[in-house]
Short mmCIF file of C-alpha atoms and ligand atoms in Angstrom, two decimals:
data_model
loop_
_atom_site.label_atom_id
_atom_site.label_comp_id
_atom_site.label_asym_id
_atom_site.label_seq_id
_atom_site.Cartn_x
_atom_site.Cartn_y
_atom_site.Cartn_z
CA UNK A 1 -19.19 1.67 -3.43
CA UNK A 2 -16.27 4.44 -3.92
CA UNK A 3 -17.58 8.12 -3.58
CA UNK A 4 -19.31 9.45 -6.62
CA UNK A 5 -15.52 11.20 -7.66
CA UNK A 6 -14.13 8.21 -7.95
CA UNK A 7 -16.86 7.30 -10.81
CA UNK A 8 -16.91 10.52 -11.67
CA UNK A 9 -13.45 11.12 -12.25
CA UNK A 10 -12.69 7.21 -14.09
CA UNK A 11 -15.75 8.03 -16.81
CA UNK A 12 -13.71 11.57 -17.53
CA UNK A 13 -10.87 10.02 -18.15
CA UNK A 14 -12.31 7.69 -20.47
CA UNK A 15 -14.46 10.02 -22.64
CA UNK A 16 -11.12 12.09 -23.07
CA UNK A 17 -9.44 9.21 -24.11
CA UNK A 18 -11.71 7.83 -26.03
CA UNK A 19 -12.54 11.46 -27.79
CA UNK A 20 -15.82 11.15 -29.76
CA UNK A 21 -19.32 8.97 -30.19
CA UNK A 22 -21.55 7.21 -27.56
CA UNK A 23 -19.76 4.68 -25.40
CA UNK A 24 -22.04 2.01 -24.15
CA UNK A 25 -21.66 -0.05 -21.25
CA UNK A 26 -24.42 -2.93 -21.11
CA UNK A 27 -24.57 -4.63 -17.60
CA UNK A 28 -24.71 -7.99 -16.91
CA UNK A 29 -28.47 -9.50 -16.55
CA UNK A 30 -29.87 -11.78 -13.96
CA UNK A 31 -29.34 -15.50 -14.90
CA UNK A 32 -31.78 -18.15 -14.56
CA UNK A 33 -30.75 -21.61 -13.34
CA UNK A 34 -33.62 -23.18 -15.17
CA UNK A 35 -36.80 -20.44 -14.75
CA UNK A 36 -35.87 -17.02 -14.41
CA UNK A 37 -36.79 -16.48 -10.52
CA UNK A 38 -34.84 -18.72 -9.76
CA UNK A 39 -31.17 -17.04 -11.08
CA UNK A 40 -27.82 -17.91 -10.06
CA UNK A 41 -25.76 -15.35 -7.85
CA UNK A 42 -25.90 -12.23 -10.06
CA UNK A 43 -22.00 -11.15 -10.55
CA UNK A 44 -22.10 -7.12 -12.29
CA UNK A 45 -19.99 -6.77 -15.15
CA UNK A 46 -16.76 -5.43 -14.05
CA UNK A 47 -16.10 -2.78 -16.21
CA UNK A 48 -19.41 -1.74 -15.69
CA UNK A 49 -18.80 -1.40 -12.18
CA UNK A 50 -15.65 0.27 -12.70
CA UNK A 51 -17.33 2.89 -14.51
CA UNK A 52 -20.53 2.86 -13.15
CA UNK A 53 -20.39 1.24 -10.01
CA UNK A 54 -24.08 0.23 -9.46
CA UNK A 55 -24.56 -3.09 -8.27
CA UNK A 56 -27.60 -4.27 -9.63
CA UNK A 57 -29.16 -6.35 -12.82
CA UNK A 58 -31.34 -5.07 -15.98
CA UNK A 59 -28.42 -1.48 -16.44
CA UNK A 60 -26.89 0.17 -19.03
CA UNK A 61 -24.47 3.20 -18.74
CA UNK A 62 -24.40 5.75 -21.84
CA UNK A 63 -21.70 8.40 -22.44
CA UNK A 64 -22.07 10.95 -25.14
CA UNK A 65 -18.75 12.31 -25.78
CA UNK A 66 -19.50 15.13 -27.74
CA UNK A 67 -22.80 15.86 -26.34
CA UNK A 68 -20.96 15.53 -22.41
CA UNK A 69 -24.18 13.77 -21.19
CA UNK A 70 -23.90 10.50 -18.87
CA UNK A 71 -26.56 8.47 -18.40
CA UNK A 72 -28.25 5.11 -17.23
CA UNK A 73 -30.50 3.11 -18.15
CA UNK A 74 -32.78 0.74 -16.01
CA UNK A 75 -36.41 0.22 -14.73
CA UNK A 76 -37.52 0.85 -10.96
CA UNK A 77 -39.33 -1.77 -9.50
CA UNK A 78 -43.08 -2.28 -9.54
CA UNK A 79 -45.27 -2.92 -6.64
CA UNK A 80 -45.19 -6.53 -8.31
CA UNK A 81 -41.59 -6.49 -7.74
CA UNK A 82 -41.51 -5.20 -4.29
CA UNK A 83 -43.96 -8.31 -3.38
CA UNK A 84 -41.10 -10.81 -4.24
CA UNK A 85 -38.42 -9.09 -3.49
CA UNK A 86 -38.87 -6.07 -1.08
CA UNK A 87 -38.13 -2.34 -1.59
CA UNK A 88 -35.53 -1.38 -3.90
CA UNK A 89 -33.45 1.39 -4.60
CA UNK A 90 -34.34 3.64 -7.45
CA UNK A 91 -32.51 3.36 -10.68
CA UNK A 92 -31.85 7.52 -10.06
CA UNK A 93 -30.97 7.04 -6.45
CA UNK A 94 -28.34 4.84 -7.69
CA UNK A 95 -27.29 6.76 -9.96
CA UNK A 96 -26.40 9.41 -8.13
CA UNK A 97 -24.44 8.04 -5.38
CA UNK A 98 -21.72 7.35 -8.66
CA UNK A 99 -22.54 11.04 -9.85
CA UNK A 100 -24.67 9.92 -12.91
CA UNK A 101 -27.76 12.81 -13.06
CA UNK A 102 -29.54 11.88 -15.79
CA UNK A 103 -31.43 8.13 -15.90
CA UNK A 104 -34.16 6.72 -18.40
CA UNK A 105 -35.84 3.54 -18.39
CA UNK A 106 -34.40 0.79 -20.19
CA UNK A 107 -36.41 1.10 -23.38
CA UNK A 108 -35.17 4.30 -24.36
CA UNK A 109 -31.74 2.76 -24.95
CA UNK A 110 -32.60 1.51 -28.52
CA UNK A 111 -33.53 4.99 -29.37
CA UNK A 112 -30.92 6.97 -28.16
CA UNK A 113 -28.40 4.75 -29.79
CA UNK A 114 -30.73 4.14 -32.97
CA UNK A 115 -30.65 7.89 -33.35
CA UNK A 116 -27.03 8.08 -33.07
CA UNK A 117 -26.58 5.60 -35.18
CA UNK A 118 -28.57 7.48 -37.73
CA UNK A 119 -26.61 10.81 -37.09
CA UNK A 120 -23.58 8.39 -38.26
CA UNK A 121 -22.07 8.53 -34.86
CA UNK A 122 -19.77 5.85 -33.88
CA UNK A 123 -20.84 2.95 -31.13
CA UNK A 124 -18.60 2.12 -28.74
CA UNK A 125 -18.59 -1.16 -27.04
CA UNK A 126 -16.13 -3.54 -25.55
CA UNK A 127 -16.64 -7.56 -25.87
CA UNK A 128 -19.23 -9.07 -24.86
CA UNK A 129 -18.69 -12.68 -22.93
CA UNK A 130 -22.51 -13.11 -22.20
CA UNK A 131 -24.55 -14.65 -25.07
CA UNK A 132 -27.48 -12.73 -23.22
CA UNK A 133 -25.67 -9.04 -23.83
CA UNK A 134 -24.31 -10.11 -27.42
CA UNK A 135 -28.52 -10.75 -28.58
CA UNK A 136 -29.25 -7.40 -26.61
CA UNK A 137 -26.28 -5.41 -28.73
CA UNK A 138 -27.69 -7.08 -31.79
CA UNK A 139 -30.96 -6.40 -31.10
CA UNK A 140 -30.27 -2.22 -30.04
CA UNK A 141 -27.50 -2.10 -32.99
CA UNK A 142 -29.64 -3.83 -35.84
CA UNK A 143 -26.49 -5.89 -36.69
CA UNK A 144 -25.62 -10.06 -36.18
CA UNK A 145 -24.16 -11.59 -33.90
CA UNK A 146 -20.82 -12.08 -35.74
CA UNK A 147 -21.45 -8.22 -36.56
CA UNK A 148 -21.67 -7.95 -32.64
CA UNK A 149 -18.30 -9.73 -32.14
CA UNK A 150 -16.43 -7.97 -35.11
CA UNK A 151 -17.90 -4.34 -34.03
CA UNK A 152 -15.80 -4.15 -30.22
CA UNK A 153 -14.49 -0.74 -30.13
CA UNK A 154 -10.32 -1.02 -30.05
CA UNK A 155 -10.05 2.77 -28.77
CA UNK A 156 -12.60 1.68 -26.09
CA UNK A 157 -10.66 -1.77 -25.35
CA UNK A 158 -7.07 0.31 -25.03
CA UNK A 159 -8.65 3.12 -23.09
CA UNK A 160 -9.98 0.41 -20.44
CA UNK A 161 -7.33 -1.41 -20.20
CA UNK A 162 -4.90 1.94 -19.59
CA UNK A 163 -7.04 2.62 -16.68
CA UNK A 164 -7.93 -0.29 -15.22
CA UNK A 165 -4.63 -1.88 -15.21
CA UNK A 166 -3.25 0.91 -12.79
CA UNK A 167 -5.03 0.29 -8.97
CA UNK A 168 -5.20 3.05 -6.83
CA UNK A 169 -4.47 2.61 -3.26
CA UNK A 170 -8.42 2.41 -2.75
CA UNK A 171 -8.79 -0.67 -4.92
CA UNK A 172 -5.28 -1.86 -3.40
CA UNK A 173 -7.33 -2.07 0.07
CA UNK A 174 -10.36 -3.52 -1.86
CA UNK A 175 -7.79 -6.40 -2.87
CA UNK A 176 -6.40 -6.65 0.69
CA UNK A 177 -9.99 -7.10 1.92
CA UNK A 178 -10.68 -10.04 -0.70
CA UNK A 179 -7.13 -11.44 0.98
CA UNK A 180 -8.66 -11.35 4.46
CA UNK A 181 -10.79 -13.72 3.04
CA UNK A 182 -8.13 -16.28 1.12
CA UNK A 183 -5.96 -16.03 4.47
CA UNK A 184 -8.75 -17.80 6.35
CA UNK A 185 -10.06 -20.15 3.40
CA UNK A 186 -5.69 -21.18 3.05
CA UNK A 187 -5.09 -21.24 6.76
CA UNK A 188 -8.88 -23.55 7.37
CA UNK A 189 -7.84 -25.74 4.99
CA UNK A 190 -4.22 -26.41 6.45
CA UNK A 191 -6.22 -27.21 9.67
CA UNK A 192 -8.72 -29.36 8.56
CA UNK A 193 -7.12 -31.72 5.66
CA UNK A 194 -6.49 -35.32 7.00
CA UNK A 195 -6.39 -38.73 5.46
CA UNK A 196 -9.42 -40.14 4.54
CA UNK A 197 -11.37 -37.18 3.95
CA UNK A 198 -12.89 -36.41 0.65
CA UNK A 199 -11.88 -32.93 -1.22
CA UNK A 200 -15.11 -31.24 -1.08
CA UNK A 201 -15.51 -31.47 2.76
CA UNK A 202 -12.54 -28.95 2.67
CA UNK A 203 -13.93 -27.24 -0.19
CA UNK A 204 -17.08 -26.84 1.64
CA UNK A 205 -15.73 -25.45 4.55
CA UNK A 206 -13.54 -23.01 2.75
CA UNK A 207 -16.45 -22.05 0.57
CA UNK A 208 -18.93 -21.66 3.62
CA UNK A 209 -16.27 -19.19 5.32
CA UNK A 210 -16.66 -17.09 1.90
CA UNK A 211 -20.86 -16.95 2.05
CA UNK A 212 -20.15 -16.12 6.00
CA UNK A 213 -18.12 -13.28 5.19
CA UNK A 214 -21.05 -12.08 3.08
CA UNK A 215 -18.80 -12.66 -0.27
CA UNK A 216 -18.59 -14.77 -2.85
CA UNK A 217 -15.59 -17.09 -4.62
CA UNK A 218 -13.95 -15.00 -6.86
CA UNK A 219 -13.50 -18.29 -9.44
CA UNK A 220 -14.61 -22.27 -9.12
CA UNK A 221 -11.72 -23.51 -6.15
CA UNK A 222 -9.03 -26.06 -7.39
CA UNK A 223 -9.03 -28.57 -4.87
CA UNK A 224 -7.27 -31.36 -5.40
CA UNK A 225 -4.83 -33.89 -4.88
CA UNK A 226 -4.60 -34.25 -9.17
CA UNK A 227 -2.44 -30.76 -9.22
CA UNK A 228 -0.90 -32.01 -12.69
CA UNK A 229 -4.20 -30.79 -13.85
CA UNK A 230 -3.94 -27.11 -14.05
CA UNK A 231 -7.97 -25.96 -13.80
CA UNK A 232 -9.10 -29.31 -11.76
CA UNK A 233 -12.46 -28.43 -10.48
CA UNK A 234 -13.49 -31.81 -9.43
CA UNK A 235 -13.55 -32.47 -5.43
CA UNK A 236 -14.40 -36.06 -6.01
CA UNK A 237 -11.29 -38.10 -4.41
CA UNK A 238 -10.47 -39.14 -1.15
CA UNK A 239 -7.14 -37.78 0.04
CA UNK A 240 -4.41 -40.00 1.36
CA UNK A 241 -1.73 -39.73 3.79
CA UNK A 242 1.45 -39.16 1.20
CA UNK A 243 -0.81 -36.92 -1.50
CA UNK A 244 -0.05 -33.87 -1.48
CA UNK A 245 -3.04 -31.41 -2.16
CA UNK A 246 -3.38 -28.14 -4.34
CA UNK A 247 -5.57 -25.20 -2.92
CA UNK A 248 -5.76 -22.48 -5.49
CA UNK A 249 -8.73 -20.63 -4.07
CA UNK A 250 -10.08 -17.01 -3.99
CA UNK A 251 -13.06 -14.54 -2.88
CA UNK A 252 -14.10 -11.20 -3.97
CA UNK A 253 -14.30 -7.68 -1.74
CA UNK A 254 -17.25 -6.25 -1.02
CA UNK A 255 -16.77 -4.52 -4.19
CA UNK A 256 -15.89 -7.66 -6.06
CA UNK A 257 -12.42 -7.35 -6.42
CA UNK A 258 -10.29 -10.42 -6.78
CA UNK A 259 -7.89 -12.12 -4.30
CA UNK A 260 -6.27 -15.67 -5.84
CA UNK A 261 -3.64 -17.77 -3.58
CA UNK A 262 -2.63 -21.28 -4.04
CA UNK A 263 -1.01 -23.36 -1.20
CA UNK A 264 0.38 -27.02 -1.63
CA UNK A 265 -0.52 -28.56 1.42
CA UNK A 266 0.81 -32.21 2.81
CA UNK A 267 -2.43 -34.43 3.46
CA UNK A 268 -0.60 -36.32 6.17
CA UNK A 269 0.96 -33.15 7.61
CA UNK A 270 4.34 -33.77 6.71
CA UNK A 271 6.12 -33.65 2.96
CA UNK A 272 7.64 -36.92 1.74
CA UNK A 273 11.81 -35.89 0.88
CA UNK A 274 10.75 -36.08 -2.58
CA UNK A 275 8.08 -34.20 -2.14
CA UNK A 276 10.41 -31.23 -0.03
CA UNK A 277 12.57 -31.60 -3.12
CA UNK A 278 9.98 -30.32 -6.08
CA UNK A 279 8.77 -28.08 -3.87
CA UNK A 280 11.36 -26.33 -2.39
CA UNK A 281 12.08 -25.98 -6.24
CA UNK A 282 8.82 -23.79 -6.78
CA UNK A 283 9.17 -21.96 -3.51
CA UNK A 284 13.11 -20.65 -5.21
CA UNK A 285 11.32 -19.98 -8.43
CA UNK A 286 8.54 -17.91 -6.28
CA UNK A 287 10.89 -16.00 -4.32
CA UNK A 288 13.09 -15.41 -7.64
CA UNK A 289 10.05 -13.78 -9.29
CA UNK A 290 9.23 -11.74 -6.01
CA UNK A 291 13.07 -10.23 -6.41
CA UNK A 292 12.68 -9.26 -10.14
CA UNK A 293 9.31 -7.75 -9.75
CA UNK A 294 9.41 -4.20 -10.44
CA UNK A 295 8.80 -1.49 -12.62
CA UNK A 296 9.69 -1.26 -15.73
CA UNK A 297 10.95 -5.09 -16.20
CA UNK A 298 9.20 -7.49 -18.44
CA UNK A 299 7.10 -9.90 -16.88
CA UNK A 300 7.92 -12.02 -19.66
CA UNK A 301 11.49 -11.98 -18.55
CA UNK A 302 10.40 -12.53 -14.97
CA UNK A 303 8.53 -15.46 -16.08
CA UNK A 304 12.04 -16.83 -18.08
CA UNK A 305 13.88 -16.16 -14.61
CA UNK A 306 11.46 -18.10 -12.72
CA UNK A 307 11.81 -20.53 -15.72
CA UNK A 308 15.27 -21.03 -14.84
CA UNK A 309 15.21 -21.38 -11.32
CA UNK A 310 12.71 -24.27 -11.97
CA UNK A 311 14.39 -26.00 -14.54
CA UNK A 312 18.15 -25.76 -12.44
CA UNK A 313 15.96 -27.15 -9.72
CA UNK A 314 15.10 -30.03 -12.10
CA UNK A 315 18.27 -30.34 -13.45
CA UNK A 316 19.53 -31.14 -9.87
CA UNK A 317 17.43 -33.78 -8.96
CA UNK A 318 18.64 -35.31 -12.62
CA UNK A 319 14.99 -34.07 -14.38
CA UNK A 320 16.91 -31.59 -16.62
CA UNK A 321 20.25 -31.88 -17.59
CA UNK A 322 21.90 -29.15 -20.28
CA UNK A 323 22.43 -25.72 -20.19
CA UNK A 324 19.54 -23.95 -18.93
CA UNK A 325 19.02 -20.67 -20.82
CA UNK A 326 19.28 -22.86 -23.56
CA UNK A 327 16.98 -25.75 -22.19
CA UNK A 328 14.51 -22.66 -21.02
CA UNK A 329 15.23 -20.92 -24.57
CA UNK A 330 14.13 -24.27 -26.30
CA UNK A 331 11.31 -24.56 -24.17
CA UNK A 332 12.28 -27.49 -22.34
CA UNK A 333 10.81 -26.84 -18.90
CA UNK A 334 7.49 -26.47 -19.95
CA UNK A 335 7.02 -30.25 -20.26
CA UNK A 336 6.92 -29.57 -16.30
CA UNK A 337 5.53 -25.92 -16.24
CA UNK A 338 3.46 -25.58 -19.00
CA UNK A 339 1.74 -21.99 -18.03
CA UNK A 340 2.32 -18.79 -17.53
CA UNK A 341 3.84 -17.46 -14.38
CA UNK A 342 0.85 -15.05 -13.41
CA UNK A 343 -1.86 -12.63 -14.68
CA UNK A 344 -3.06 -9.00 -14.27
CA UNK A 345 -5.75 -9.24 -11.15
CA UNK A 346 -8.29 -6.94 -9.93
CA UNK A 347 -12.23 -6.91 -10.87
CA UNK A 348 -11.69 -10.49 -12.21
CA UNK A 349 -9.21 -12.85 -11.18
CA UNK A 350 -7.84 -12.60 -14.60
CA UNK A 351 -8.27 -8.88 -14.79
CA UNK A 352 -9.84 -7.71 -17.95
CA UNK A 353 -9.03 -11.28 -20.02
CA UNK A 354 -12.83 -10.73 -21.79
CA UNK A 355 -11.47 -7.72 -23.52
CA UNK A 356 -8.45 -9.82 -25.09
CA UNK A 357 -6.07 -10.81 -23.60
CA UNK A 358 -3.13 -9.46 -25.92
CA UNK A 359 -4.48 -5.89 -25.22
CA UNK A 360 -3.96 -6.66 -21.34
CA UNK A 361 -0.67 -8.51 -21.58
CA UNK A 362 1.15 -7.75 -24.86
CA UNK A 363 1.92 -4.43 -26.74
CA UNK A 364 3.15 -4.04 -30.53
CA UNK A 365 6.14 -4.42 -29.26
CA UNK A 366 6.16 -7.22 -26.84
CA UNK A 367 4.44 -9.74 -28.82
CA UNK A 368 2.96 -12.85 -27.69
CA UNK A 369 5.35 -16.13 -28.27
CA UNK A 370 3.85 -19.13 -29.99
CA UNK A 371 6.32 -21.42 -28.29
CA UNK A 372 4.09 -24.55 -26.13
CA UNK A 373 4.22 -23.04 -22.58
CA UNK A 374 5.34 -19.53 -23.13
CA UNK A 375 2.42 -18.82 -25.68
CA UNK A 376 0.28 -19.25 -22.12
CA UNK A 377 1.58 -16.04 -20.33
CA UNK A 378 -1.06 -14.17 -20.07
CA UNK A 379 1.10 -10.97 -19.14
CA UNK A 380 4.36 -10.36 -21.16
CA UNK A 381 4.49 -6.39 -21.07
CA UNK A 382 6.45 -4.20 -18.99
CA UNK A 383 5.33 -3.85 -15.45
CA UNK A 384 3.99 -0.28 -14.06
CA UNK A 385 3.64 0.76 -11.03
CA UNK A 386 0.33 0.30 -9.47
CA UNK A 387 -0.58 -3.06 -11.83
CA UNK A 388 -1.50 -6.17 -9.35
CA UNK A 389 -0.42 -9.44 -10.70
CA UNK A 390 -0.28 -12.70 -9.22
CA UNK A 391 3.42 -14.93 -9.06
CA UNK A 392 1.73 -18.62 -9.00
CA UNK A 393 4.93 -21.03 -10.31
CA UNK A 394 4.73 -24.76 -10.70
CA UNK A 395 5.92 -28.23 -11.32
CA UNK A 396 3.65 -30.05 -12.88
CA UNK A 397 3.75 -33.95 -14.08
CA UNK A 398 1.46 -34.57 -16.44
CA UNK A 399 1.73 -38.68 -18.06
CA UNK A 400 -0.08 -38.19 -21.13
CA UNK A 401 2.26 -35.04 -21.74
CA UNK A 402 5.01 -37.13 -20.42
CA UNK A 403 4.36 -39.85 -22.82
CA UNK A 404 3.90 -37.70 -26.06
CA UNK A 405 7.43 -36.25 -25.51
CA UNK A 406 9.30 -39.17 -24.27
CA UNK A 407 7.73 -40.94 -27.54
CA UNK A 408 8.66 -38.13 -29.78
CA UNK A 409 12.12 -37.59 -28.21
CA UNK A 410 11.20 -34.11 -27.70
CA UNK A 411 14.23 -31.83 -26.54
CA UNK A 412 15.61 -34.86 -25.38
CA UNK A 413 19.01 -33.05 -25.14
CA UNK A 414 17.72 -30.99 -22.21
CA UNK A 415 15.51 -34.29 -20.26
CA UNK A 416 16.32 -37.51 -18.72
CA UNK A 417 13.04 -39.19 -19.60
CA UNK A 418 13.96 -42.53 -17.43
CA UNK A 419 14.24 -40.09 -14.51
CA UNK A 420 11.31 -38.16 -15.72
CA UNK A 421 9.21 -41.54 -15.68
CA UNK A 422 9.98 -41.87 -11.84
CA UNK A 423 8.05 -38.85 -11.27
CA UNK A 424 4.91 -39.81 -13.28
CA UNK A 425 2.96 -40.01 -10.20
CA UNK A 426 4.11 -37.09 -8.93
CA UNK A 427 0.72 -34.75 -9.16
CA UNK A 428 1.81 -30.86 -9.06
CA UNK A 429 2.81 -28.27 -7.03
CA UNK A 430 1.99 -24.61 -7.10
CA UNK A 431 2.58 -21.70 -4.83
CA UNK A 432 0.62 -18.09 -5.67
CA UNK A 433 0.97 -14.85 -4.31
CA UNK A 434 -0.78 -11.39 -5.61
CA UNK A 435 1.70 -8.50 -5.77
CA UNK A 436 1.61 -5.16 -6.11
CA UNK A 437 4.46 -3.24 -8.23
CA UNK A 438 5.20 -0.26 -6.27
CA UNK A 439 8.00 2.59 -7.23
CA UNK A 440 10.96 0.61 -6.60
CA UNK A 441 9.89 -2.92 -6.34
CA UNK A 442 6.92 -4.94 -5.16
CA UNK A 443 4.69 -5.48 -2.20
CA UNK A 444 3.22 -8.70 -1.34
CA UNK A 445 -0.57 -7.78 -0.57
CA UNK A 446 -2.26 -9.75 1.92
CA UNK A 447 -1.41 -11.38 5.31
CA UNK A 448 1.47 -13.61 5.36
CA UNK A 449 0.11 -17.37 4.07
CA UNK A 450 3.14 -20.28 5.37
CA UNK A 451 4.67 -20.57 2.26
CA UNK A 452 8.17 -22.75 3.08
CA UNK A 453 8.10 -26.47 4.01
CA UNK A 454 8.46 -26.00 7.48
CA UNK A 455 5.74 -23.26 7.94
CA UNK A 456 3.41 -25.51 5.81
CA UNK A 457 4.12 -28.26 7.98
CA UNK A 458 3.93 -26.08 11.10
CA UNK A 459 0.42 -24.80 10.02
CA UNK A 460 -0.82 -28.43 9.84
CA UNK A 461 0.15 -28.83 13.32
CA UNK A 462 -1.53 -26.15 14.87
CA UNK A 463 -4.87 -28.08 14.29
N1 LIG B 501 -6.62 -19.18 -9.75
C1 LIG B 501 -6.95 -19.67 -11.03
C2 LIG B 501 -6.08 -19.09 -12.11
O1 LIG B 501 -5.27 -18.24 -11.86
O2 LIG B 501 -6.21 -19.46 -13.25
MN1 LIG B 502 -4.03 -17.22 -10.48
#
C-alpha cells in the first residue's frame, strides 16, 4: 500500500473535481469457481484501489462531497470466519492505513445512499464490468439493470480518467516492479523453448515464476506459435524447429499494477531469412514509435508512423507496392496489422478500458476512426507526460483475412496478393515495450528484454 496521503490526497482531488453528491465506489466481491469457498484469485477493483487502496473482498468506499465525509463500508470477520480463514484485519484498521476515519458495516450502505437518494442528491458511479456489482447497484439504487448501465456518472468517468492516466513516479516504480517480473517470465522462456515441446510447458514455467514471486499474471499469456491470432490463449500445439513463437505475457506489482511485453522468439534458436525479414520490419516500426513518443504528439499519429514503417517494410519485400501515406491513408496495411499500436497501462493492462474506452483514448476533438484497423487504437489522444503506454507493433498473416480481400480485390492498388499468398503460413510477429512519456521524450521502463534478431538469437543460446 502507498501512505495514507497518497489516498488521501487522490480522493481530494476527485471530490473537487467531481464538485457535488455521493460518489460510490463498490469493490469487487469474492468469486466462486463453482461453491463460494472455493473462489478464484480475488483481483480488487482498480479504481477502487486507486482510491481506496484496501485489498480485500465484500468493500465499498463512500464520499459525500458536500457533506466532506469519507467512508467504507465492510463487515469484520466472525469467529466463524477466523476458523476458516485465520485472523483478519479490521475493516477500520484498514481503513485507516489509507486515511479513511469513519467505517460502517456493509448494510448501512443501502441507507446512506437510499437517504441521499431521497434528499435528491445525485449518485455517482463509474461502470460496472461485474454482473455481481451491477445486481448490488440495482439492488442499493432501486433501479434495473439497464438503469444500472445507463446511470454511470460521466463527471465521475472524466475525473478518473484525468487522474489516473497521469503515474507518479511511485506507481512508475510499482510498474518497474511488475517488469522485474516479465524480464524473467521473457528471458525463461527464451531459455527453455525447443522443438518438440508443447506451449504450455513454457507457459507453465513462466506462470510458476509469477506465483513464486508472490504475484499474479496481469492478463491470460499468449503463447503461441499461431501469432496471426491476436488474443490466442490456447497452449495446445507442439512447437517445431522453423515456428516462430509469440510471448505476450505480463504480471502485476505487489500493488497490482500492470507490466505487458511481447517477444517473438525462434523455436529452433535461429530465425529463418524470411523470418529476419518480417521481423526486422516490426523491430523499425518499434524503434520508429520509440523516436516519436513524446509529449504533446498524437499517438494516433505515432501509430500512422509506425504504420508506415511497416507497410515500406512490406512494400520491400514486394507485400505492398504504392505510395505509402496513401496505401496507410487507405488503410492498406491493416490487412497485415490490423490493431492498434498500444494502450494506456497501469492498474489494468488496458488501463481504465471498463470505464470506456473513448474517454481513455479519444477527446471531442480527436475522435475515434471507423476505418478496419485504425478503429482498434485504443489510444488516439495527445500524449502527457507521466501517461504509460505500451508500443507492441506487428505483422500479422491472417488466411481467412487474406482470402476475403484477395477475393474482393480490396485496395488491390496498394497489395500484391500472389506475393501476399506466399506468406499465408507465415503466423505473426509482435514486439511490445511499456513506455513512459517523460518531459521531453520517453523512457523505456523495465530492464532491457533482447529485442533485435541477433540478441533474440543470442538469448536462445545462453541456455
Ligand atoms: N497483452 C495483451 C494486450 O495488450 O492486449
Ligand atoms: Mn499490450
Amino acid at each position: 500500500m502507498f501512505a495514507a496521503e497518497t489516498y488521501v490526497r487522490r480522493r481530494r482531488r476527485l471530490t473537487e473535481q467531481v464538485g457535488a453528491g455521493l460518489i460510490v465506489f463498490p469493490g469487487n466481491g469474492s468469486s466462486p469457481m463453482n461453491y463460494k469457498d472455493n473462489p478464484y484469485e480475488f483481483r480488487q477493483d482498480s479504481s477502487f484501489l486507486y482510491f481506496f487502496g484496501m485489498d480485500a473482498p465484500g468493500l465499498a468506499g463512500l464520499i459525500d462531497v458536500e457533506g466532506a465525509r469519507e467512508m467504507i463500508f465492510g463487515d469484520d470477520v466472525t469467529i466463524d470466519d477466523v476458523i476458516w480463514m485465520g485472523p483478519q484485519r479490521s475493516v477500520a484498521e484498514g481503513a485507516a492505513e489509507v486515511g479513511v476515519a469513519e467505517t460502517m458495516p456493509l448494510s448501512r450502505l443501502a441507507e446512506v445512499l437510499g437517504t441521499g437518494l431521497r434528499r435528491g442528491r445525485q449518485i455517482h458511479y463509474l461502470p460496472q464490468y461485474r454482473p455481481e456489482n451491477v445486481l448490488w447497484l440495482q439492488d442499493l439504487l432501486s433501479i434495473s439493470a439497464p438503469q444500472v448501465r445507463a446511470g454511470a456518472s460521466p463527471e465521475l468517468i472524466r475525473a478518473v480518467v484525468a487522474q489516473r492516466s497521469v503515474k507518479s513516479a511511485a506507481e512508475v516504480e510499482e510498474i518497474e516492479s511488475a517488469l522485474d517480473i516479465c524480464h524473467a517470465m521473457q528471458m525463461e522462456a527464451m531459455k527453455a523453448i525447443r522443438p518438440g515441446a508443447y506451449e504450455r510447458e513454457i507457459v507453465g514455467l513462466i506462470e510458476g515464476l509469477v506465483i513464486g514471486r508472490g504475484s499474479q499474471v496481469a492478463f491470460p499469456t499468449i503463447f503461441t506459435v499461431h501469432g496471426e491470432t491476436l488474443h490466442n490463449h490456447d497452449h495446445g500445439n507442439v512447437m517445431q524447429g522453423g515456428d516462430i513463437v509469440i510471448n505476450d505475457s505480463g504480471a502485476e506489482s505487489q500493488l497490482h499494477y500492470a507490466g505487458d511485453i511481447t517477444r517473438t522468439i525462434p523455436v529452433s534458436g535461429q530465425f529463418s531469412d524470411r523470418q529476419k525479414d518480417v521481423y526486422k520490419i516490426v523491430v523499425d516500426a518499434q524503434r520508429a514509435a520509440f523516436d516519436a513518443v513524446r509529449p504533446g504528439v498524437l499517438f494516433r499519429d505515432v501509430h500512422l508512423l509506425a504504420c508506415e514503417v511497416l507497410a515500406g517494410g512490406l512494400k520491400d519485400l514486394g507485400v505492398m507496392k504504392g505510395d505509402i501515406k496513401e496505401a496507410v491513408a487507405a488503410g492498406a496495411h491493416a490487412l497485415f496489422f490490423q490493431c492498434g499500436l498500444g494502450h494506456m497501462l497501469g492498474l489494468d493492462v488496458h488501463d481504465m478500458e471498463s470505464l470506456g474506452e473513448d474517454y481513455v483514448g479519444y477527446t471531442e476533438a480527436v475522435v475515434r476512426s471507423g476505418q478496419f484497423g485504425l478503429r482498434s487504437l485504443r489510444l488516439g489522444r495527445e500524449l502527457k507526460p507521466g501517461f504509460v503506454i505500451t508500443v507492441e507493433p506487428g505483422l500479422y498473416f491472417i488466411p481467412q483475412l487474406i482470402d476475403q480481400w484477395k477475393a474482393e480485390k480490396r485496395l488491390a492498388e496498394f497489395i500484391n496478393y500472389e506475393v501476399v499468398d506466399r506468406f499465408r503460413d507465415f503466423g505473426g510477429v509482435r514486439i511490445e515495450d511499456d513506455v513512459l512519456v517523460t518531459q521531453k521524450d520517453c523512457r523505456i521502463l523495465g530492464r532491457p528484454i533482447p529485442r533485435t534478431v541477433e540478441a533474440v538469437e543470442a538469448a536462445y543460446g545462453e541456455k
